[in-house]
């Protein structure tokens, strides 16, 4: 591990002043510490933000909920307001990692997870995400877990978070502060597609700090489902995951539909046109199948992950069907 300086500021403005291009913020450290141990990231300064006042879950003026960046994943999953109003989020959190990791991991840190691509984690092989311009062996190598959508010639890795998939479906916003002041970014825009700069996972600029995540008032508590398909039942990342949310009228017609996929792209994958195609339709398996077909028709599978196309298609139908059936105790 490369030597580094350590700071623990007590105020947000102090943390921002300390930050720079060679520094990283650390909260739970459940991903960052592993990356440092493997010499995949080498910050010159770690800024411990655990003393900052970012641990509250509070109501917003428009009836939503504001989640401080340091709220723990386990605490958030069992928070009474999350369970009652945003159960989709609770389901996604509880499907991720292990209880021990959830106890340490923070809401803000969850957004900043790096990919679990095995080539990224192997410092002995090239990786454009780790060393820009070095190459992407996953394109021609073992790519069973890699992207179906939004990839580029330079990178086919996928984002690993379950939490972020549910946040995207709920139209959450990320509240950020930095040298240029505070700004808000829609969750669907927070993570970047790889393009020509796969080393940049998010739209965060140097020195910027996540303050909170804000949820809108609509939580789809009555009709939602989070489905995660993986190789084993726990502590495994998704091959495909689906966050599905519906609002139905009294006759069973769809007023709103949200579908976000995980495990298939650099970011939670949503298609506004697919969601719009369900509005006004009966909540039936036939309509769900048509939406799933539209969602996967532009998939670009690699040599070893074409099975994920059919997996995603079926997962979307199953998640929407479960959501339509209504919330269970």
mmCIF file of C-alpha atoms in Angstrom, residues 43 112 155-156 177 179 185 206 210 227 239 243 263 286 296 300 306:
data_model
loop_
_atom_site.group_PDB
_atom_site.id
_atom_site.type_symbol
_atom_site.label_atom_id
_atom_site.label_comp_id
_atom_site.label_asym_id
_atom_site.label_seq_id
_atom_site.Cartn_x
_atom_site.Cartn_y
_atom_site.Cartn_z
ATOM 1 C CA UNK A 43 -4.490 8.484 -2.999
ATOM 2 C CA UNK A 112 -19.263 5.254 -5.640
ATOM 3 C CA UNK A 155 -14.813 -0.816 -21.658
ATOM 4 C CA UNK A 156 -17.585 -3.375 -21.143
ATOM 5 C CA UNK A 177 -21.140 20.022 -2.839
ATOM 6 C CA UNK A 179 -15.450 24.073 -4.727
ATOM 7 C CA UNK A 185 -27.929 15.493 -10.204
ATOM 8 C CA UNK A 206 -12.387 16.680 -8.337
ATOM 9 C CA UNK A 210 -21.900 13.656 -1.879
ATOM 10 C CA UNK A 227 -35.507 -9.041 -8.405
ATOM 11 C CA UNK A 239 -26.001 -11.071 -13.397
ATOM 12 C CA UNK A 243 -36.265 -2.645 -9.977
ATOM 13 C CA UNK A 263 -25.805 -5.850 -13.907
ATOM 14 C CA UNK A 286 -48.695 -9.935 -22.276
ATOM 15 C CA UNK A 296 -33.719 -5.855 -24.671
ATOM 16 C CA UNK A 300 -25.178 -6.086 -27.722
ATOM 17 C CA UNK A 306 -25.685 -13.687 -24.549
#
